[in-house]
């Protein structure tokens, strides 16, 4: 069953604070700084831009905002993968809250 716009908005909004919490737990070392900043930005952008898309005044504006949402939603897992490759912040270390879910 497809997600309703309301469910999508709840899901994207829930993802951002989970990522914030996750990033607070990351080590404070220089190699994590850039990744942390990019992950925080992309995760919060997903929620903010989906909300803006839902309030769009035209179909063109809606589609444009959704394109940004899609791009940022694709970027967040990239930064999570980078942390995994750096051997920090992966689910086996108890950081599964930042992973997007299908519910």
Coordinates of C-alpha atoms in Angstrom, one line a residue:
X1 CA 0.0 0.0 0.0
X2 CA 1.5 3.4 -1.0
X3 CA 2.2 5.9 1.7
X4 CA -0.2 8.9 1.9
X5 CA 1.3 12.4 1.8
X6 CA 0.6 12.7 5.5
X7 CA 2.5 9.5 6.3
X8 CA 5.4 10.6 4.1
X9 CA 5.6 13.9 5.9
X10 CA 5.6 12.1 9.3
X11 CA 8.3 9.7 8.1
X12 CA 10.6 12.4 6.7
X13 CA 10.1 14.5 9.9
X14 CA 10.9 11.5 12.1
X15 CA 14.1 10.7 10.1
X16 CA 15.7 14.1 10.8
X17 CA 15.7 13.9 14.6
X18 CA 16.9 10.3 14.5
X19 CA 19.9 11.5 12.4
X20 CA 20.5 14.4 14.8
X21 CA 20.7 12.0 17.7
X22 CA 22.9 9.6 15.7
X23 CA 25.3 12.4 14.8
X24 CA 25.5 13.5 18.5
X25 CA 26.9 10.0 19.2
X26 CA 29.6 10.1 16.5
X27 CA 33.2 10.5 17.6
X28 CA 34.6 14.1 17.8
X29 CA 37.4 13.6 15.4
X30 CA 38.3 15.6 12.3
X31 CA 37.6 12.8 9.9
X32 CA 33.9 12.8 11.0
X33 CA 33.3 16.5 10.9
X34 CA 32.6 16.9 7.2
X35 CA 30.5 13.7 7.0
X36 CA 28.5 14.7 10.1
X37 CA 27.8 18.2 8.7
X38 CA 26.7 16.8 5.3
X39 CA 24.5 14.1 6.9
X40 CA 22.8 16.6 9.2
X41 CA 22.2 18.9 6.3
X42 CA 20.8 16.3 3.9
X43 CA 18.6 14.6 6.5
X44 CA 17.0 17.9 7.6
X45 CA 16.6 19.0 4.0
X46 CA 14.5 15.9 3.2
X47 CA 12.0 16.8 5.9
X48 CA 11.9 20.6 5.2
X49 CA 11.6 20.2 1.4
X50 CA 8.9 17.6 1.6
X51 CA 6.9 19.8 3.9
X52 CA 7.4 22.7 1.4
X53 CA 6.4 20.4 -1.5
X54 CA 3.1 19.7 0.3
X55 CA 2.5 23.4 0.5
X56 CA 3.4 24.1 -3.1
X57 CA 1.1 26.6 -4.9
X58 CA 1.5 24.9 -8.3
X59 CA 2.3 21.5 -9.7
X60 CA 5.5 22.9 -11.1
X61 CA 6.7 24.0 -7.6
X62 CA 5.6 20.7 -6.2
X63 CA 7.6 18.7 -8.7
X64 CA 10.6 21.0 -8.2
X65 CA 10.6 20.5 -4.4
X66 CA 10.1 16.7 -4.8
X67 CA 13.2 16.6 -7.0
X68 CA 15.2 18.2 -4.1
X69 CA 13.7 15.7 -1.7
X70 CA 14.7 12.8 -3.9
X71 CA 18.2 14.1 -4.2
X72 CA 18.7 14.8 -0.5
X73 CA 17.1 11.4 0.4
X74 CA 19.6 9.7 -1.9
X75 CA 22.5 11.7 -0.3
X76 CA 21.7 10.7 3.3
X77 CA 22.4 7.0 2.8
X78 CA 25.7 7.9 1.0
X79 CA 27.0 9.7 4.1
X80 CA 25.9 6.8 6.3
X81 CA 27.8 4.5 4.0
X82 CA 30.9 6.7 4.3
X83 CA 30.7 6.5 8.1
X84 CA 30.4 2.7 7.8
X85 CA 33.5 2.6 5.6
X86 CA 35.3 4.7 8.2
X87 CA 34.3 2.1 10.7
X88 CA 32.2 4.5 12.8
X89 CA 28.4 4.8 13.1
X90 CA 27.3 1.5 11.6
X91 CA 24.3 -0.6 12.8
X92 CA 26.5 -3.2 14.4
X93 CA 27.8 -0.5 16.8
X94 CA 24.2 0.3 17.8
X95 CA 23.6 3.2 15.4
X96 CA 20.6 1.8 13.5
X97 CA 18.2 4.7 14.3
X98 CA 19.6 6.8 11.5
X99 CA 18.8 4.2 8.9
X100 CA 15.7 5.0 6.9
X101 CA 12.9 2.5 7.3
X102 CA 10.2 1.3 4.9
X103 CA 7.4 1.9 7.4

